[in-house]
Coordinates of C-alpha atoms in Angstrom, one line a residue:
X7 CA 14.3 21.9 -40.7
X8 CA 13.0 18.1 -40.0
X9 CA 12.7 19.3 -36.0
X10 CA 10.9 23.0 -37.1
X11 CA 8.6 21.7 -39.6
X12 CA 8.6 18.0 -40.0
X13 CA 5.8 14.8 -39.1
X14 CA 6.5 15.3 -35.5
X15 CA 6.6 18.6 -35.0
X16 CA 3.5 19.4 -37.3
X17 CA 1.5 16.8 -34.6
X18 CA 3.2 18.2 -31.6
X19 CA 1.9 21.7 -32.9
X20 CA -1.4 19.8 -33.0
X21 CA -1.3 18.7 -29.5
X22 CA -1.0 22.6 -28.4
X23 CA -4.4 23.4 -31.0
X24 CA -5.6 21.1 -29.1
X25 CA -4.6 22.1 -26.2
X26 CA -6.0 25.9 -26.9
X27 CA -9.7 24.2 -28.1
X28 CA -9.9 22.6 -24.2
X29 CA -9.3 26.0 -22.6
X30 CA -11.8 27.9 -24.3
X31 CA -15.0 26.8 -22.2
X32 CA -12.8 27.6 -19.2
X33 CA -11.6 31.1 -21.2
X34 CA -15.1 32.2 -21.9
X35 CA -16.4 31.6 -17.9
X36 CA -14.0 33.9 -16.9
X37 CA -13.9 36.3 -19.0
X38 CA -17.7 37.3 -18.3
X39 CA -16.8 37.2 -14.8
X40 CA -13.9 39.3 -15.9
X41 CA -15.9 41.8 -18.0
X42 CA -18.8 41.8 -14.9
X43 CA -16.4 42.6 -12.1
X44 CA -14.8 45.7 -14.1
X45 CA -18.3 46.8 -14.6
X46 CA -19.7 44.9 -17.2
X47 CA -17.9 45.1 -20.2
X48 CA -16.8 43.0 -22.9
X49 CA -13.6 41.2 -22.0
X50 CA -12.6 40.0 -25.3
X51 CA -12.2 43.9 -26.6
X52 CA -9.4 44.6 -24.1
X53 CA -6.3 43.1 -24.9
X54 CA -5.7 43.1 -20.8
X55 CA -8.9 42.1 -19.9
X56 CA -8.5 39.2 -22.3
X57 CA -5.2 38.2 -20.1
X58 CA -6.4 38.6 -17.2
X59 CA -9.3 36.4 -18.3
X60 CA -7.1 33.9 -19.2
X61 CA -5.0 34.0 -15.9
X62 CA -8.3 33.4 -14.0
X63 CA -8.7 30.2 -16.3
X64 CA -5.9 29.0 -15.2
X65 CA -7.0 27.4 -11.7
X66 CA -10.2 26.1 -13.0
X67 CA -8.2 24.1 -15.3
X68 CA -5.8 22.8 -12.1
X69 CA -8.7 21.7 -9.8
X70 CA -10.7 19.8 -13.3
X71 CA -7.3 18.0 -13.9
X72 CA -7.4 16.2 -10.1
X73 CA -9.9 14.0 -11.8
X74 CA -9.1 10.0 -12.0
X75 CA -9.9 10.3 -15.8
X76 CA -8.1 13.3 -16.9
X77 CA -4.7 11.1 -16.6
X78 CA -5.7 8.6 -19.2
X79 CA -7.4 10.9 -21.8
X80 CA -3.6 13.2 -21.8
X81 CA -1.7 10.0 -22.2
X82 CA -3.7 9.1 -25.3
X83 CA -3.3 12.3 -26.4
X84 CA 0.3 12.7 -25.7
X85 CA 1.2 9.2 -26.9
X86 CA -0.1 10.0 -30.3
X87 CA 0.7 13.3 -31.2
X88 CA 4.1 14.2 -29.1
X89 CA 6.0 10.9 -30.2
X90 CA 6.9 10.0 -27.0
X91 CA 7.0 6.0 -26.3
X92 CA 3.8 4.8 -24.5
X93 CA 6.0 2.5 -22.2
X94 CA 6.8 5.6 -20.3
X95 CA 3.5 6.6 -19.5
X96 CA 1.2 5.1 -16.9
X97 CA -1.7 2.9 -17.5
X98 CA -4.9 3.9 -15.9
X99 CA -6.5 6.7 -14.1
X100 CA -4.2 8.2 -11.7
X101 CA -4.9 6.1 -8.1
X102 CA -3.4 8.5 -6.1
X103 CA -3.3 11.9 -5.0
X104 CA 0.1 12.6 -5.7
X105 CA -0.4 11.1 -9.0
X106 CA -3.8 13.3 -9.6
X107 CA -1.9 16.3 -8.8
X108 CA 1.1 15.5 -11.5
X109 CA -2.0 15.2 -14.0
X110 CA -3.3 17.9 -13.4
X111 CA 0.0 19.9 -13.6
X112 CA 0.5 18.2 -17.0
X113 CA -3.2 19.2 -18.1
X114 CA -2.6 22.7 -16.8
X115 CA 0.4 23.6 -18.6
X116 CA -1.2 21.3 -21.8
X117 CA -3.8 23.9 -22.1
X118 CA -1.8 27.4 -20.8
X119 CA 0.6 26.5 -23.7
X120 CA -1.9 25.3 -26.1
X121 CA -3.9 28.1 -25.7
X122 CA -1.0 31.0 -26.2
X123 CA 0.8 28.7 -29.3
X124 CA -3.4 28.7 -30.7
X125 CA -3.5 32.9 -30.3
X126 CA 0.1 33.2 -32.0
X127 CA -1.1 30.8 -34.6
X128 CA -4.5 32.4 -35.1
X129 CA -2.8 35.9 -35.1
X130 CA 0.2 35.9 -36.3
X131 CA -0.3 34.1 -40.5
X132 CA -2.9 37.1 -40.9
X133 CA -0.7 39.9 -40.1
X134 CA 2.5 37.7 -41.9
X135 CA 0.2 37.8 -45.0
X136 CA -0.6 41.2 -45.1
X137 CA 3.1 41.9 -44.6
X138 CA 4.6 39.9 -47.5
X139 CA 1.5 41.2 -49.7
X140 CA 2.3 45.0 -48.6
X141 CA 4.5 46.0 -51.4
X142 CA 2.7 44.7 -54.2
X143 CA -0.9 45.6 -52.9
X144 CA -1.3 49.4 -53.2
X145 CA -4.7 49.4 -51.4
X146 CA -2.8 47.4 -48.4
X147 CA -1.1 50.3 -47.6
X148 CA -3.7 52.6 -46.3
X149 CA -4.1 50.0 -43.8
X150 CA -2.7 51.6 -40.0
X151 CA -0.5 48.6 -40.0
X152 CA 3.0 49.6 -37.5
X153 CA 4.9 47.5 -36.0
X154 CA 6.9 49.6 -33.5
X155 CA 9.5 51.7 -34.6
X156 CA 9.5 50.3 -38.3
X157 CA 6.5 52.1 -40.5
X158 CA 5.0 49.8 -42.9
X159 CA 3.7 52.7 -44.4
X160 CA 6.9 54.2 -44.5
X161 CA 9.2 52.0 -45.6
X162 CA 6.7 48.8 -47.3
X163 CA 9.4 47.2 -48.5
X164 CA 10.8 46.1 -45.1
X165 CA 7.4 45.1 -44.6
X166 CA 7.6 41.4 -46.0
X167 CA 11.3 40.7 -44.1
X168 CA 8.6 41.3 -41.2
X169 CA 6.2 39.2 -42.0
X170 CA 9.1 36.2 -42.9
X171 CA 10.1 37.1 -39.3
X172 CA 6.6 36.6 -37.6
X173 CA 6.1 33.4 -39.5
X174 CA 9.5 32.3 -38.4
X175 CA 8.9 33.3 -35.1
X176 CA 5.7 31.4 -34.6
X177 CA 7.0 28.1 -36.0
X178 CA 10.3 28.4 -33.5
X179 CA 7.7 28.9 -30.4
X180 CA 5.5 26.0 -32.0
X181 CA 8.6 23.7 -32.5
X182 CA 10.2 25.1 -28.7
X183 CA 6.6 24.6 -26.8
X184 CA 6.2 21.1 -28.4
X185 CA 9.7 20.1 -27.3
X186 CA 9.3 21.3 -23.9
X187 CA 5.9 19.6 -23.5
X188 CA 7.4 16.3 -25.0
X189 CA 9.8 16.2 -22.6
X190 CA 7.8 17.0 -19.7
X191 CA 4.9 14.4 -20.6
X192 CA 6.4 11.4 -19.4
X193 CA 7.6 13.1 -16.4
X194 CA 4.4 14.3 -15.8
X195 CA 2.6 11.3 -16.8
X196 CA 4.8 8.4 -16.0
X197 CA 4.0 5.8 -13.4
X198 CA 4.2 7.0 -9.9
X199 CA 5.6 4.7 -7.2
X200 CA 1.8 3.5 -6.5
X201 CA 1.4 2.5 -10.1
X202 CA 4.5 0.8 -10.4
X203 CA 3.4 -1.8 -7.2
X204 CA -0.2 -1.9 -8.6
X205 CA 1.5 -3.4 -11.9
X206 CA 3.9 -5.3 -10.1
X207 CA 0.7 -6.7 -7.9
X208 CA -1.0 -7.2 -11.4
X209 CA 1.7 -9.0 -12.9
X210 CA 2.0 -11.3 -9.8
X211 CA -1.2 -12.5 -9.9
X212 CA -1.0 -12.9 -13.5
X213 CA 2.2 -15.3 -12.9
X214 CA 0.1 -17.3 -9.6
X215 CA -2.9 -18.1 -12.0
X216 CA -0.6 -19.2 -15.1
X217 CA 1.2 -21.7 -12.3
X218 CA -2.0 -22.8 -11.5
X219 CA -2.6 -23.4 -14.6
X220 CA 0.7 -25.2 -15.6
X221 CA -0.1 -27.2 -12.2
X222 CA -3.5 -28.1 -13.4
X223 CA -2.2 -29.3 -16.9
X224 CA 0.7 -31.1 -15.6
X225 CA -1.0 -32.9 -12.9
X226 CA -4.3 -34.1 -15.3
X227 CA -2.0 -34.8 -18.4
X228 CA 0.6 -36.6 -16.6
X229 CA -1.7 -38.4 -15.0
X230 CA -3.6 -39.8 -18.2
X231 CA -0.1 -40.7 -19.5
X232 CA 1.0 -42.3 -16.9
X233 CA -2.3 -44.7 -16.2
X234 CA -3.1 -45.0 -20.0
X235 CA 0.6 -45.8 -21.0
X236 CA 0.4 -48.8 -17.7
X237 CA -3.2 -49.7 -19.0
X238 CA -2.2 -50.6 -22.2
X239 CA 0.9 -52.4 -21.2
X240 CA -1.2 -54.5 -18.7
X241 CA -3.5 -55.2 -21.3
X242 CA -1.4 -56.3 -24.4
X243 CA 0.1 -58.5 -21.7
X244 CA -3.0 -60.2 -21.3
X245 CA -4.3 -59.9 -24.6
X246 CA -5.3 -63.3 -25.1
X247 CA -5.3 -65.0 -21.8
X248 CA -7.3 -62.1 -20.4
X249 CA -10.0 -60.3 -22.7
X250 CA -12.4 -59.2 -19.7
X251 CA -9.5 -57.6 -18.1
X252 CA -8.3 -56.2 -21.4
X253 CA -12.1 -54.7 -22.5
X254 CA -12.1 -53.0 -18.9
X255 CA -8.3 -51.7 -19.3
X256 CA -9.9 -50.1 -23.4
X257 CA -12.4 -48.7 -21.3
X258 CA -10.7 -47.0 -18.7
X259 CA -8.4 -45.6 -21.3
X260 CA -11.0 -44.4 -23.2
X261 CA -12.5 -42.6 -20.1
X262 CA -9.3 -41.1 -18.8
X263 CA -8.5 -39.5 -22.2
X264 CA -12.0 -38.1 -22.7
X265 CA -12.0 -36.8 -18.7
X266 CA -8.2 -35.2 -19.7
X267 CA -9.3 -33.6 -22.9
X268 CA -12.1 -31.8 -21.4
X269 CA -9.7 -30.2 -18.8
X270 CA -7.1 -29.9 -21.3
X271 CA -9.8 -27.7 -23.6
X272 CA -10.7 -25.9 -20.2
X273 CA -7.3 -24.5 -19.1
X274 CA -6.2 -23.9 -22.8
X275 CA -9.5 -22.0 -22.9
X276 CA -8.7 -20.2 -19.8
X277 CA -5.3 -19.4 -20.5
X278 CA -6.7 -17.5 -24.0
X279 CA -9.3 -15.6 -22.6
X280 CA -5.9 -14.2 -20.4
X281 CA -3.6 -13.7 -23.0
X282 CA -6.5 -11.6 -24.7
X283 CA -8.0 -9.5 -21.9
X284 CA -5.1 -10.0 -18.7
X285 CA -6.0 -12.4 -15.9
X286 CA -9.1 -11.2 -14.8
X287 CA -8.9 -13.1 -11.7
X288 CA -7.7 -15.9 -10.4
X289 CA -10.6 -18.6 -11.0
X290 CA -10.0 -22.2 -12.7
X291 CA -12.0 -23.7 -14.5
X292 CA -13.9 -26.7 -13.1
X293 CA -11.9 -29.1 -11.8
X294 CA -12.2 -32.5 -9.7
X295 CA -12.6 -33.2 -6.7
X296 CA -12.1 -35.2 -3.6
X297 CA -16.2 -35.6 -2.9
X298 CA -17.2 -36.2 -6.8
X299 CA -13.8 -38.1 -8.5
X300 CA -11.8 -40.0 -6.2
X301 CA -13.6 -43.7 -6.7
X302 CA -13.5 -42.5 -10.9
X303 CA -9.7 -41.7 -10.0
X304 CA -9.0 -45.1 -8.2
X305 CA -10.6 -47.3 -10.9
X306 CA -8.6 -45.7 -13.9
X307 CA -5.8 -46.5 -11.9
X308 CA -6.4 -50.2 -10.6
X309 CA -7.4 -50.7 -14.7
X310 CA -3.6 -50.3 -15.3
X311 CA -3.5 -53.8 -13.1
X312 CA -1.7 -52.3 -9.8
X313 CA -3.6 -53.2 -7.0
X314 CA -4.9 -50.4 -4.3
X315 CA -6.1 -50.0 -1.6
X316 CA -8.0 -47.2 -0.2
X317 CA -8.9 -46.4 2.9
X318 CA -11.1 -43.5 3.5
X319 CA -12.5 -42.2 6.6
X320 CA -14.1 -38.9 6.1
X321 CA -14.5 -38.1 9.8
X322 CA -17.5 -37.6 11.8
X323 CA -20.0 -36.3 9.6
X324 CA -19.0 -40.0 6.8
X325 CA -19.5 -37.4 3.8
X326 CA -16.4 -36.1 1.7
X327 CA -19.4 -33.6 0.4
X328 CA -18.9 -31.4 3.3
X329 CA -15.2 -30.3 2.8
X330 CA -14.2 -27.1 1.8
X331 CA -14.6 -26.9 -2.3
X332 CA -11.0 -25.9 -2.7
X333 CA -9.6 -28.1 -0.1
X334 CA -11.2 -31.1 -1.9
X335 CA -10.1 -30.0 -5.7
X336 CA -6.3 -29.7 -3.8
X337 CA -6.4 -33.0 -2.3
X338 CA -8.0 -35.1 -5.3
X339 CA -4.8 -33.1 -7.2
X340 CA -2.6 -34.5 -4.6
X341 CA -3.7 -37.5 -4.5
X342 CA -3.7 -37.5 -8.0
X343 CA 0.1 -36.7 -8.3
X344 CA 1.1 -39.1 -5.7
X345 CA -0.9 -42.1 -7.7
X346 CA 0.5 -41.1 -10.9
X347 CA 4.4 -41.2 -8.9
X348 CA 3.2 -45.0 -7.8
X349 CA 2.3 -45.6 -10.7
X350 CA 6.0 -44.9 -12.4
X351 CA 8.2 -45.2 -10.2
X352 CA 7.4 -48.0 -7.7
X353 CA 6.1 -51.2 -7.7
X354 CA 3.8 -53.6 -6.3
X355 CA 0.4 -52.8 -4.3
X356 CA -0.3 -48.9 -2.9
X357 CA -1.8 -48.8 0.3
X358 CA -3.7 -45.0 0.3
X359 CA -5.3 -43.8 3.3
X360 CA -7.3 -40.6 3.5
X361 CA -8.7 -39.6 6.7
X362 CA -10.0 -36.2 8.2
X363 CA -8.9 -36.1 12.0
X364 CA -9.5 -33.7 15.5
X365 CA -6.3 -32.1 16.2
X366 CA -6.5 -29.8 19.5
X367 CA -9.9 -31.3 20.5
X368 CA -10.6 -32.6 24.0
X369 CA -8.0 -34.8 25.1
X370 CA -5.5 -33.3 22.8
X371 CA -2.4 -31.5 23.3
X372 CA -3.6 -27.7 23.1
X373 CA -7.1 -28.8 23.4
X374 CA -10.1 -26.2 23.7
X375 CA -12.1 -28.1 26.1
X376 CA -15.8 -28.6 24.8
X377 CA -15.9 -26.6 21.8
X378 CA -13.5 -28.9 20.2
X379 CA -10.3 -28.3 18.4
X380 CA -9.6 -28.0 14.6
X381 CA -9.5 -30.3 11.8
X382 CA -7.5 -31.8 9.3
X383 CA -7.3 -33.8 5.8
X384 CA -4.5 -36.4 5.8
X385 CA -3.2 -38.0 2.8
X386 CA -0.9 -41.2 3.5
X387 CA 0.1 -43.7 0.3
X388 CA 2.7 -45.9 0.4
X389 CA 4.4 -48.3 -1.9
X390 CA 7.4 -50.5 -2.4
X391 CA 10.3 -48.2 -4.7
X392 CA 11.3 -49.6 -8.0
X393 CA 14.6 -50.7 -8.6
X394 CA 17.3 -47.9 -9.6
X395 CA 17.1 -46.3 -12.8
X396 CA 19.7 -46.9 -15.5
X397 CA 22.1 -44.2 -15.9
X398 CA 20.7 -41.4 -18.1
X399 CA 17.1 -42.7 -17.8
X400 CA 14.2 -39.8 -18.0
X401 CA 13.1 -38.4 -14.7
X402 CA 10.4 -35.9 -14.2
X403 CA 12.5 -33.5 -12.4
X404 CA 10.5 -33.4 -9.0
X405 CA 7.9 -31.0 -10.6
X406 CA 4.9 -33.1 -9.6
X407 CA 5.9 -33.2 -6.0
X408 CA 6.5 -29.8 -6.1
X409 CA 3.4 -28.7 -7.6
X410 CA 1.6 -30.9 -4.8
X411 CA 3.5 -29.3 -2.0
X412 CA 2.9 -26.0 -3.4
X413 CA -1.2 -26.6 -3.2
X414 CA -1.2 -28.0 0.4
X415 CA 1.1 -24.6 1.1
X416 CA -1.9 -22.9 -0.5
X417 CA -4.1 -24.1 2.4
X418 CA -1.7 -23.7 5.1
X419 CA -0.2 -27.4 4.8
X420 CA 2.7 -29.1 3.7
X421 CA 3.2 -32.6 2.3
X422 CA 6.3 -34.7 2.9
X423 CA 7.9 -37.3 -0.1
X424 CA 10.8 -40.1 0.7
X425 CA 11.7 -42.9 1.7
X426 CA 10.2 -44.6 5.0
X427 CA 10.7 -47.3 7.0
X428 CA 12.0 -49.2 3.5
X429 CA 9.1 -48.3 1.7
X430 CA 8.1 -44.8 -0.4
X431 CA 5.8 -42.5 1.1
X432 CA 4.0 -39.5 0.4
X433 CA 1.9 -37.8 3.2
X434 CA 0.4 -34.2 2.6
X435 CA -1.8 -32.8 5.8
X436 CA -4.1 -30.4 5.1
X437 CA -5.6 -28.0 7.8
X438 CA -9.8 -27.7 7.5
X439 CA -10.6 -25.1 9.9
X440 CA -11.5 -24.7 13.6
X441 CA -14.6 -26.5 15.0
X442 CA -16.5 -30.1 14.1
X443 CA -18.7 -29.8 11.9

């Protein structure tokens, strides 16, 4: 009784209403062309007619359902009122033809069904009523009510096991129509093979800017840790031999945590707006770079009382300005990461040198004669390694490095970590484009 007449079925018999209401404009265009073409009468007096009208409904409703926004208005529809889980429907207007036309066999035989179970539901209790009331309304039977061979004039009281019939009839169609279309819904409406790879796609890009992100936090964060936990060691060391040294060690903490805090707020902001709404796209916020932060970058770091030198050479236009924007946020990251590594695991002075060189120019292996060759942003530091760590000391697993290689693989580059000639190295080469600029 629960699957005749219960919560679900009562909406699924909704859904068909429903159904019969979106048919009607259809219903009523054909039937005056109906009524016209068999010589202008009124269709809806002529119980073929009527069918006939309804037939030629039937097509108008297939070539409306090919539209993109028919898809997404049945799904709601469906979701709600034929129980069925939303995970197995697709998200979105339909993208493809092949997925049109399954929407717009679903919308078809939505409204063909709705609008038959709406006819038998407007039909049928009327006729039920009179029925069951036959017997103990003698002005009821005057009425020319027959129903085939059985006489309700005849024999009245049969008349109401009729009418129990009808009404028993009508919910069993109801209850049969709404199953069918239940199961058929998520066939009909369920991701095609498009859909699926356009939410794959989605969710891809959704992972790359969340890794960018992670990259982002770890590399700023890190970085502040790093250079403000070796700040204030150097300066408690020197607390009172030293207060010059220890004022400018208070102030470059001070600046580091307020430069990481903004960024932090930034990518946490970022990373909300995503969780609410999806990844939009895959823009960061603001972030430093190689033209605007490195000398900022270089004095936090020399405050923590490890000498470096830099050497910078920013090829033949002198201006770090006139790099690509994304090339110089990638590199400041890099070098970034690869100060923050000196910084904890080696030891004495870092020698950095950042250069932007002709690769392919005149003169050059694979050179194009006068119009130059390509160039590139290399990033060399170098520093003595720090003695062994003690068994089951704290590592950081590599993922800085890895985050750096992962950005110069961004542009097309690499960058190379270890061991050289008895010192540590880190070199990352990133490619600028073709031409001098």
């Amino acid at each position: 009784m629960e699957r005749l007449l219960g919560a679900r079925a009562r909406l699924r018999w909704v859904h068909q209403i429903l159904g019969g209401a979106l048919l009607m404009p259809y219903f009523l265009l054909t039937q005056v062309a109906v009524g016209a073409a068999v010589g202008g009468v009124n269709a809806l007096n002529s119980l073929p007619l009527s069918l006939a009208a309804y037939a030629a409904a039937l097509p108008l409703v297939a070539v409306t359902g090919l539209f993109r926004l028919v898809r997404p208005m049945s799904v709601a529809a469906a979701r709600v009122l034929c129980g069925v889980p939303g995970s197995r429907f697709a998200e979105g207007p339909a993208r493809s033809w092949a997925a049109r036309g399954r929407a717009s066999a679903w919308w078809t035989l939505h409204l063909g069904v709705g609008a038959l179970v709406s006819g038998i539901s407007l039909a049928v209790p009327p006729m039920a009523g009179v029925l069951l009331a036959l017997p103990f309304v003698s002005a009821l039977r005057d009425l020319p009510v027959g129903l085939g061979p059985f006489d309700a004039q005849a024999h009245p009281y049969v008349a109401p096991l009729l009418g129990i019939a009808l009404l028993a009839g009508l919910v069993l169609c109801a209850a049969g129509a709404g199953a069918v279309l239940a199961r058929l819904a998520p066939v009909l409406l369920g991701p095609t093979a498009a859909d699926r790879l356009a939410a794959a796609e989605e969710r891809a890009a959704d992972l790359a800017v969340r890794n960018r992100l992670a990259r982002e936090l770890h590399d700023a964060v890190g970085h502040a840790l790093s250079a403000v936990t070796l700040q204030a060691s150097a300066a408690r060391r020197v607390l009172d031999s030293d207060p010059g040294f220890v004022r400018e060690a208070l102030a470059a903490i001070e600046d580091t945590t307020r430069r990481t805090v903004g960024e932090l707020d930034a990518v946490l902001g970022l990373l909300r707006e995503s969780d609410g709404a999806g990844a939009g796209g895959t823009g960061l916020p603001a972030a430093p770079t190689l033209a605007a932060d490195l000398d900022g970058l270089l004095a936090r770091s020399r405050a923590s009382g490890i000498p470096i030198t830099a050497r910078q050479d920013p090829g033949p236009a002198g201006d770090w300005g006139r790099l690509p924007e994304i090339a110089s946020r990638e590199a400041y990251r890099i070098v970034q990461e690869g100060l923050s590594n000196a910084l904890r695991h080696g030891t004495g002075a870092v020698d950095l040198r950042i250069l932007v060189r002709v690769r392919g120019g005149q003169g050059e292996p694979g050179g194009q004669g006068e119009r130059g060759g390509y160039e590139e942003l290399e990033i060399t530091m170098t520093n003595d390694p720090a003695a062994a760590a003690a068994p089951g000391a704290r590592t950081t697993g590599g993922r800085g490095l890895q985050g750096a290689a992962e950005r110069a693989a961004l542009l097309g580059g690499q960058v190379e970590a270890g061991p050289h000639e008895g010192r540590w190295r880190l070199r990352a080469v990133l490619p600028l484009g073709e031409g001098v600029r």
